[in-house]
Amino acid sequence: MGCLYIFLIVTLLSIGSVLSWREHRIRRSIDLSVTNPLDTKLPSDLVPTNYTLLLEVNAEDLSFHGNVNITMTCAKRTNQINLHAHHDLQVDEVNLEVFQHTQSGKSMPVKIRRIDRVPKKPLLVIYLQDDLSVGSLYEVRLLFKGEIWENTEGLFQGKYKQTSGDQLQDLSYFATYFRPNHARRVFPCFDEPAYKVPFKVTIIRPKQYHTLFNTELESTELYTNDKVADHFKITPPISTFTLGFVVSQLEELPVSGDNAPNQVPLRIWSRRDTQENLKDVRAKITLVMNHLTNFWNASYPLEKLDIIALPNFGSVKPADNWGLILFKENELQQGYYAITQELVYQWLGSWITPNWWSDAHVNKAIAGFLSASTAIELDGGVEFDGKWPMTILYSIYYEFSKRYPHSRITAMKQETTCSKTELVLRMLNFTLGEDTFRRGMQNMIKHREFKTFVTDDVWESLTKQSHLDNRLCESATINEVAESWIEKDRIPVVKVIRHYGKQTATVTQRVYLRERPHDVPEQDKMLWWIPLVVARQDKLDFSNTSATKWMKKVKEVTLENLPNANHFIIVNPEEIGPFPVNYDEHNWNLLADYLLTQDGRSKIPTYTRAKLLHDAWNLAYAGDLSFATAFNMTLFMQYERNHLVWNPVFTLIDHIGRHIDMSAAHKKFEIYVRTLLTPLYEELVQDQQEEGDNWKSNLRSLAKSFLCKAGYKPCIEEAQRVYKNWMESAEPDMGNPVANQYICPVFKWGTQEEWEFGLQRVVNFPEMRMKSERTYLLKTLAGCPIQASKINRLLNITLLENNGNFTDNDISLIFKMLSGGSNGYMALFKFLQQNWNAIKLRFKDQEGMWDNLVNSATGSFTTQEGYDMVSQLYVQRQGEFGTAEHIIEKSLKNIKEETKWSDENLPVIEKWLDRFLNQHKLGSEKFIG
Ligand SMILES: *[C@@H]1O[C@H](CO)[C@@H](O)[C@H](O)[C@H]1NC(C)=O
Ligand SMILES: *[C@@H]1O[C@H](CO)[C@@H](O)[C@H](O)[C@H]1NC(C)=O
Ligand SMILES: *[C@@H]1O[C@H](CO)[C@@H](O)[C@H](O)[C@H]1NC(C)=O
Ligand SMILES: *[C@@H]1O[C@H](CO)[C@@H](O)[C@H](O)[C@H]1NC(C)=O
Ligand SMILES: *[C@@H]1O[C@H](CO)[C@@H](O)[C@H](O)[C@H]1NC(C)=O
Ligand SMILES: *[C@@H]1O[C@H](CO)[C@@H](O)[C@H](O)[C@H]1NC(C)=O
């Protein structure tokens, strides 16, 4: 149960969700786990066996009321009945009744002592006169009422407009969103996923609407003059969170052609005006349904499926009620991913359900993995642009190699746990083989229909199948493998040292740490189950993805029968497992040389090329590999044209660039960056005419902005030309005709006059224009210049002249931008030094601003020279720092650490760059600076 325990802790720590680090298309939709972590678990002495529920929707006063009869079995002696009921839900305590069902079919009233609503907990407790008897059936009958809200929890109202003739009609609908635990907002219930029982439901609605529910309509009767009661077929056993209905006037999309004879009825609903855009949804869903049916070897488990494109649906994620899925309109119009994910939950989630919120992580991860692989298979990877799993993988590499993963945003922790589980599933799919993996999953759901599962059930099922298929040695279990990856917020790095004479290699594992210092406690105890998949140059074959050997939570293993010294090996190709790999220098150089040949580049698949590059740079950045070797690995990028390989390079250029910003090597680094990027960019510009792929224009604009920053003349001249038009326009404050990507190059490489013009635009910025445009200008005015004169001017007017056109927020932003590059923080530091008294006076009542300034001015140095300057100021102004005393002390400590890095790496970097520049005899005719 180790996994479960960890999951619970994860859930406890995280509330809400933060997804910005991840691309929107990879955003998870379902989230059983984003629930109140302290959700009260009901005692298990009473177990519901079925519900009958009647609910009336009052459209006029936006309320609902109804009654529910819950039949329960007594499993343990008790004298109370605990039910979930949200505070907002009113329960009629006077007319509440409890009955015992006798053998003979009679109902005997049970005496109630009192009824409690527990403060601060969504609980209703009925205390009884006497104990209930074990094994007997009881029924509680409750009347309740509540309000219909606008936000998507419980029962909510949504509005939309629809053209009717030449008018616009205002329409509304009423829909439910019960995931993860909002059923309790609408009726008292056992609101936990594990209680899966049949529901018999009646919904009363205004006549002009219709109602869609989990199951088909059974009968309809007139209720009052203008209201109608719909009785629905009794549901299969379901959890409260998958219950749902929609009362609306949405229209069904006409079915063109016949529904295939053996297919469940599939109906798609939307407002009339969007029907045209949803034409191909049916075909897409049918494809996905077939795909999933094959994967699970189990037909869609219900009699029908309603898919709704819900107008103005405010929820972050779809409502995947069983048999009734509510999407945002645009979600249905995108590719396959979002649709597949919700459909997966119809099997795993609704039919077979996670036992508790903690098990929902693995459910979500399976859905994520399955949706991505389905989407890729169905559209050939168009939707993802090949980015799955790279986007999640890289964020995991960065996050888990920090000194304190998730130190800032705990909500991210939950999200990354889930992503990591997804990557572990991908790893198992590769190493166990697709067949074994699929059969294991099929067995997992078999015999659990209408029941629940826990995380370990998934791993056990995979273990059994792997043993059966001989894909895993008898002594090992997938539980151990998975747990070693999921229970820690860390990943390993594997180091392969080859012994060329013996044709063997020593493989070691340890925790992967990138940010310095690497003083993470207990790191020696962290070990993983790691599959070593090996590709080798003498028998190049990337289709074999099973492990040559597993590192079974041991520090070291030996690989044997490797090729000779003329041939490289690649461990963990295609990022089969989520871990970086380091090699001895000779193997790295074999790889670097091979990638420089056209034949070599064509034989190594894309993800593997990206991995080799990404690993080499990050290992060098972490201090685990010589930069000379890492730079050697980048040489092939001159010929690389695949955006997947290029994407991480921009991050790396940025990271390294910042780090060596202050040193003499920086200029050389910029020349080197230009050399890499120029051929790529010029080629991309040439075929700009053709109907461009999305990735091409993205790559072009990235390459361009990096080149521009590095002083690429054609770009800068173009930027200045456009900028000149702005300077000459009659009313420059009315709008800005210069594209954002041109502004920074002009402020960086352009004249003082051009920069000053920009400054005046910020000062005169009219109220009515978009504030974000002003912010962008201010950020670039501060962050881009390399000349101290520009920065001093900005600091003069904002700090010394006290110009009222700049707010404290503006000034903080300026500090932040200046701390991002050495020209900036150096100028800021000197400005502080020279104007110490005036600035201290200025901020005498603003500790926050003062601290901020000291931090920005001293915190970013990375060399001994910087250390000396800061410590000199520290000594000179001893006792005058006030609240910022500990800030400058922290700065000094950090600089020391960074200096160590610089001392070790800068000479190597510079030497490599010198050699490179010499060899290439690089002209700089196309560049300034
Ligand atoms: C609920 O369970 C009781 C007792 O087993 C049974 O009498 C009743 O018919 C059931 N109701 C529904 C709707 O299944
Ligand atoms: C609950 O039981 C009572 C008594 O049999 C009945 O009047 C009421 O209609 C039932 N409620 C539902 C929702 O069926
Ligand atoms: C499950 O697999 C068996 C054997 O391959 C096949 O005959 C059957 O049609 C499959 N069932 C479904 C629902 O896919
Ligand atoms: C980098 O590549 C060059 C040329 O192939 C080679 O001579 C050199 O040893 C390599 N440097 C490192 C540190 O691997
Ligand atoms: C800033 O102000 C000082 C004195 O107020 C002046 O000497 C200096 O030239 C100004 N610097 C800039 C760049 O405007
Ligand atoms: C804003 O800047 C202009 C131009 O420098 C100046 O004349 C004006 O006084 C400033 N406004 C305030 C409130 O300081």
Tab-separated table of C-alpha atoms in Angstrom, residues 512-781:
chain	number	residue	atom	x	y	z
A	512	TYR	CA	19.351	13.505	-10.929
A	513	LEU	CA	20.105	16.992	-9.636
A	514	ARG	CA	20.558	19.914	-11.927
A	515	GLU	CA	20.452	23.084	-9.863
A	516	ARG	CA	23.341	23.571	-7.538
A	517	PRO	CA	24.291	22.860	-4.827
A	518	HIS	CA	23.531	19.154	-4.969
A	519	ASP	CA	23.233	18.786	-1.216
A	520	VAL	CA	19.961	16.879	-1.112
A	521	PRO	CA	19.718	14.761	2.038
A	522	GLU	CA	19.444	10.974	1.898
A	523	GLN	CA	20.269	10.903	-1.774
A	524	ASP	CA	22.219	7.701	-1.487
A	525	LYS	CA	19.104	5.873	-0.412
A	526	MET	CA	17.176	6.777	-3.529
A	527	LEU	CA	17.138	3.922	-6.020
A	528	TRP	CA	14.887	2.965	-8.892
A	529	TRP	CA	13.925	-0.020	-10.992
A	530	ILE	CA	15.407	1.037	-14.298
A	531	PRO	CA	15.036	-0.752	-17.626
A	532	LEU	CA	18.219	-0.575	-19.680
A	533	VAL	CA	17.191	-0.612	-23.308
A	534	VAL	CA	20.296	-0.520	-25.466
A	535	ALA	CA	20.726	0.502	-29.093
A	536	ARG	CA	24.125	-0.164	-30.646
A	537	GLN	CA	25.799	1.153	-33.752
A	538	ASP	CA	26.895	-2.225	-35.094
A	539	LYS	CA	23.341	-3.593	-35.051
A	540	LEU	CA	21.276	-0.452	-35.215
A	541	ASP	CA	17.655	-1.272	-34.401
A	542	PHE	CA	15.336	1.074	-32.603
A	543	SER	CA	12.312	-1.187	-32.853
A	544	ASN	CA	13.420	-3.417	-30.020
A	545	THR	CA	12.242	-1.636	-26.911
A	546	SER	CA	12.605	-4.357	-24.320
A	547	ALA	CA	15.192	-4.055	-21.620
A	548	THR	CA	18.526	-5.808	-22.026
A	549	LYS	CA	18.757	-5.683	-18.285
A	550	TRP	CA	16.843	-4.148	-15.380
A	551	MET	CA	18.622	-2.266	-12.627
A	552	LYS	CA	16.660	-3.751	-9.787
A	553	LYS	CA	16.942	-0.929	-7.315
A	554	VAL	CA	20.693	-1.492	-7.200
A	555	LYS	CA	23.410	1.093	-7.584
A	556	GLU	CA	25.417	-0.680	-10.224
A	557	VAL	CA	25.131	-3.323	-12.940
A	558	THR	CA	27.354	-4.463	-15.788
A	559	LEU	CA	26.344	-4.658	-19.425
A	560	GLU	CA	28.158	-7.312	-21.414
A	561	ASN	CA	28.824	-8.212	-25.054
A	562	LEU	CA	28.857	-4.623	-26.162
A	563	PRO	CA	30.361	-3.501	-29.482
A	564	ASN	CA	33.991	-2.498	-29.887
A	565	ALA	CA	35.483	0.948	-29.502
A	566	ASN	CA	34.487	2.067	-33.000
A	567	HIS	CA	30.810	1.813	-32.268
A	568	PHE	CA	28.610	3.842	-29.936
A	569	ILE	CA	25.804	2.596	-27.772
A	570	ILE	CA	22.680	4.493	-26.778
A	571	VAL	CA	20.956	3.600	-23.538
A	572	ASN	CA	17.295	4.519	-23.106
A	573	PRO	CA	16.654	5.625	-26.701
A	574	GLU	CA	13.418	7.445	-27.502
A	575	GLU	CA	13.103	8.437	-23.833
A	576	ILE	CA	11.618	5.036	-23.081
A	577	GLY	CA	12.055	5.696	-19.375
A	578	PRO	CA	11.924	9.215	-17.917
A	579	PHE	CA	15.608	9.543	-17.065
A	580	PRO	CA	18.702	11.169	-18.591
A	581	VAL	CA	21.784	9.133	-19.477
A	582	ASN	CA	25.429	10.084	-19.248
A	583	TYR	CA	28.332	8.277	-20.980
A	584	ASP	CA	32.082	8.258	-20.984
A	585	GLU	CA	33.688	10.859	-23.209
A	586	HIS	CA	34.594	8.452	-25.970
A	587	ASN	CA	31.036	7.217	-26.412
A	588	TRP	CA	29.750	10.800	-26.462
A	589	ASN	CA	32.244	11.669	-29.150
A	590	LEU	CA	31.313	8.622	-31.214
A	591	LEU	CA	27.737	9.875	-31.056
A	592	ALA	CA	28.700	13.443	-31.898
A	593	ASP	CA	30.690	12.290	-34.935
A	594	TYR	CA	27.927	10.005	-36.120
A	595	LEU	CA	25.356	12.763	-35.890
A	596	LEU	CA	27.548	14.951	-38.065
A	597	THR	CA	27.116	12.518	-40.950
A	598	GLN	CA	23.952	12.716	-42.985
A	599	ASP	CA	23.540	8.984	-42.878
A	600	GLY	CA	23.855	9.028	-39.097
A	601	ARG	CA	21.276	11.742	-38.633
A	602	SER	CA	18.799	9.866	-40.743
A	603	LYS	CA	19.244	6.641	-38.801
A	604	ILE	CA	18.832	8.027	-35.303
A	605	PRO	CA	15.162	8.733	-34.652
A	606	THR	CA	13.960	12.191	-33.694
A	607	TYR	CA	13.238	11.703	-29.994
A	608	THR	CA	16.625	10.063	-29.594
A	609	ARG	CA	18.465	12.924	-31.330
A	610	ALA	CA	16.587	15.343	-29.094
A	611	LYS	CA	17.416	13.280	-26.037
A	612	LEU	CA	21.142	13.046	-26.732
A	613	LEU	CA	21.344	16.789	-27.123
A	614	HIS	CA	19.090	17.613	-24.203
A	615	ASP	CA	20.861	15.194	-21.869
A	616	ALA	CA	24.345	16.385	-22.815
A	617	TRP	CA	23.585	20.066	-22.192
A	618	ASN	CA	21.713	19.522	-19.002
A	619	LEU	CA	24.328	17.188	-17.620
A	620	ALA	CA	26.962	19.785	-18.403
A	621	TYR	CA	24.846	22.470	-16.779
A	622	ALA	CA	24.521	20.248	-13.725
A	623	GLY	CA	28.288	19.820	-13.597
A	624	ASP	CA	28.242	16.116	-14.542
A	625	LEU	CA	29.726	16.425	-18.009
A	626	SER	CA	32.407	18.575	-19.585
A	627	PHE	CA	30.973	21.472	-21.542
A	628	ALA	CA	33.413	20.648	-24.309
A	629	THR	CA	31.669	17.317	-24.804
A	630	ALA	CA	28.250	18.923	-24.577
A	631	PHE	CA	29.236	21.536	-27.154
A	632	ASN	CA	30.553	18.767	-29.381
A	633	MET	CA	27.083	17.248	-29.244
A	634	THR	CA	25.530	20.448	-30.576
A	635	LEU	CA	27.537	20.630	-33.772
A	636	PHE	CA	25.059	18.567	-35.726
A	637	MET	CA	22.396	21.195	-35.074
A	638	GLN	CA	23.766	23.134	-38.035
A	639	TYR	CA	22.087	20.502	-40.166
A	640	GLU	CA	19.143	19.667	-37.938
A	641	ARG	CA	15.764	20.788	-39.232
A	642	ASN	CA	13.330	19.011	-36.954
A	643	HIS	CA	11.527	21.340	-34.585
A	644	LEU	CA	11.320	18.681	-31.872
A	645	VAL	CA	15.072	18.597	-31.658
A	646	TRP	CA	15.288	22.370	-31.859
A	647	ASN	CA	12.673	23.269	-29.271
A	648	PRO	CA	14.701	22.510	-26.138
A	649	VAL	CA	17.742	24.254	-27.622
A	650	PHE	CA	16.211	27.674	-27.134
A	651	THR	CA	15.751	27.059	-23.436
A	652	LEU	CA	19.336	25.887	-23.198
A	653	ILE	CA	20.746	28.869	-25.055
A	654	ASP	CA	18.838	31.084	-22.702
A	655	HIS	CA	20.013	29.279	-19.553
A	656	ILE	CA	23.652	29.095	-20.513
A	657	GLY	CA	23.587	32.581	-22.017
A	658	ARG	CA	22.392	34.100	-18.767
A	659	HIS	CA	24.900	32.207	-16.805
A	660	ILE	CA	27.955	33.327	-18.707
A	661	ASP	CA	26.537	36.739	-19.403
A	662	MET	CA	29.228	38.622	-17.518
A	663	SER	CA	32.220	36.788	-18.855
A	664	ALA	CA	34.377	37.263	-21.902
A	665	ALA	CA	33.013	33.996	-23.223
A	666	HIS	CA	29.596	35.523	-23.722
A	667	LYS	CA	30.404	37.351	-26.919
A	668	LYS	CA	31.885	34.191	-28.369
A	669	PHE	CA	28.847	32.273	-27.255
A	670	GLU	CA	26.655	34.703	-29.148
A	671	ILE	CA	28.679	34.205	-32.318
A	672	TYR	CA	28.367	30.479	-31.882
A	673	VAL	CA	24.584	30.750	-31.405
A	674	ARG	CA	24.357	32.760	-34.605
A	675	THR	CA	26.319	30.108	-36.453
A	676	LEU	CA	23.886	27.463	-35.350
A	677	LEU	CA	20.777	29.474	-36.028
A	678	THR	CA	21.535	31.372	-39.200
A	679	PRO	CA	21.315	28.455	-41.663
A	680	LEU	CA	18.128	27.249	-40.014
A	681	TYR	CA	16.556	30.657	-40.146
A	682	GLU	CA	17.576	31.466	-43.693
A	683	GLU	CA	16.195	28.192	-44.886
A	684	LEU	CA	12.931	28.689	-43.057
A	685	VAL	CA	12.564	32.156	-44.547
A	686	GLN	CA	13.096	30.790	-48.023
A	687	ASP	CA	10.176	28.446	-47.963
A	688	GLN	CA	7.962	30.877	-46.139
A	689	GLN	CA	5.925	31.254	-49.324
A	690	GLU	CA	4.554	27.761	-49.193
A	691	GLU	CA	1.501	27.040	-47.140
A	692	GLY	CA	3.398	26.776	-43.862
A	693	ASP	CA	2.977	24.209	-41.146
A	694	ASN	CA	2.322	25.601	-37.751
A	695	TRP	CA	5.563	24.313	-36.316
A	696	LYS	CA	7.539	25.956	-39.091
A	697	SER	CA	6.290	29.426	-38.374
A	698	ASN	CA	6.816	28.884	-34.641
A	699	LEU	CA	10.335	27.698	-35.195
A	700	ARG	CA	11.012	30.564	-37.581
A	701	SER	CA	9.846	33.163	-35.138
A	702	LEU	CA	11.844	31.608	-32.287
A	703	ALA	CA	14.970	31.416	-34.409
A	704	LYS	CA	14.437	34.963	-35.510
A	705	SER	CA	14.008	36.440	-32.071
A	706	PHE	CA	17.116	34.635	-30.813
A	707	LEU	CA	19.083	35.752	-33.841
A	708	CYS	CA	17.841	39.290	-33.485
A	709	LYS	CA	18.968	39.313	-29.877
A	710	ALA	CA	22.334	37.970	-30.990
A	711	GLY	CA	22.743	40.930	-33.366
A	712	TYR	CA	21.657	39.520	-36.727
A	713	LYS	CA	21.871	42.510	-39.028
A	714	PRO	CA	19.027	41.872	-41.486
A	715	CYS	CA	16.672	41.530	-38.563
A	716	ILE	CA	17.871	44.618	-36.748
A	717	GLU	CA	17.750	46.779	-39.836
A	718	GLU	CA	14.244	45.630	-40.524
A	719	ALA	CA	13.304	46.384	-36.936
A	720	GLN	CA	14.771	49.874	-37.101
A	721	ARG	CA	12.965	50.568	-40.351
A	722	VAL	CA	9.622	49.727	-38.853
A	723	TYR	CA	10.462	51.624	-35.700
A	724	LYS	CA	11.316	54.717	-37.702
A	725	ASN	CA	7.794	54.808	-39.095
A	726	TRP	CA	6.541	54.973	-35.550
A	727	MET	CA	8.920	57.767	-34.641
A	728	GLU	CA	7.758	59.761	-37.627
A	729	SER	CA	4.064	59.225	-37.173
A	730	ALA	CA	1.965	62.249	-36.291
A	731	GLU	CA	0.378	60.756	-33.222
A	732	PRO	CA	2.746	58.119	-31.892
A	733	ASP	CA	0.771	57.693	-28.687
A	734	MET	CA	-2.340	56.477	-30.406
A	735	GLY	CA	-0.929	53.073	-31.165
A	736	ASN	CA	2.205	51.059	-31.755
A	737	PRO	CA	2.808	49.759	-35.263
A	738	VAL	CA	5.973	47.832	-34.325
A	739	ALA	CA	5.709	44.062	-33.863
A	740	ASN	CA	6.745	42.966	-30.388
A	741	GLN	CA	9.678	40.914	-31.614
A	742	TYR	CA	11.280	44.058	-33.117
A	743	ILE	CA	11.137	46.207	-30.033
A	744	CYS	CA	13.808	44.484	-28.014
A	745	PRO	CA	16.425	44.504	-30.803
A	746	VAL	CA	15.879	48.239	-31.291
A	747	PHE	CA	16.297	48.964	-27.592
A	748	LYS	CA	19.302	46.680	-27.438
A	749	TRP	CA	21.214	47.616	-30.548
A	750	GLY	CA	19.563	50.915	-31.498
A	751	THR	CA	20.447	54.501	-30.619
A	752	GLN	CA	19.835	56.387	-27.391
A	753	GLU	CA	17.385	58.482	-29.318
A	754	GLU	CA	15.332	55.495	-30.382
A	755	TRP	CA	15.281	54.252	-26.827
A	756	GLU	CA	14.312	57.670	-25.474
A	757	PHE	CA	11.402	57.769	-27.889
A	758	GLY	CA	10.178	54.521	-26.392
A	759	LEU	CA	10.527	55.923	-22.890
A	760	GLN	CA	8.408	58.932	-23.805
A	761	ARG	CA	5.699	56.599	-25.101
A	762	VAL	CA	5.513	54.975	-21.679
A	763	VAL	CA	5.381	58.357	-19.944
A	764	ASN	CA	2.645	59.614	-22.242
A	765	PHE	CA	0.757	56.353	-22.473
A	766	PRO	CA	-2.954	57.202	-22.832
A	767	GLU	CA	-5.361	55.742	-20.290
A	768	MET	CA	-7.619	54.270	-22.889
A	769	ARG	CA	-5.066	51.962	-24.503
A	770	MET	CA	-4.378	48.431	-23.361
A	771	LYS	CA	-2.295	48.454	-20.234
A	772	SER	CA	-0.429	45.324	-21.305
A	773	GLU	CA	1.124	47.256	-24.215
A	774	ARG	CA	2.594	49.756	-21.790
A	775	THR	CA	3.888	46.961	-19.587
A	776	TYR	CA	5.561	45.303	-22.544
A	777	LEU	CA	7.263	48.537	-23.543
A	778	LEU	CA	8.470	49.177	-20.019
A	779	LYS	CA	9.791	45.647	-19.666
A	780	THR	CA	11.780	45.885	-22.866
A	781	LEU	CA	13.013	49.426	-22.073
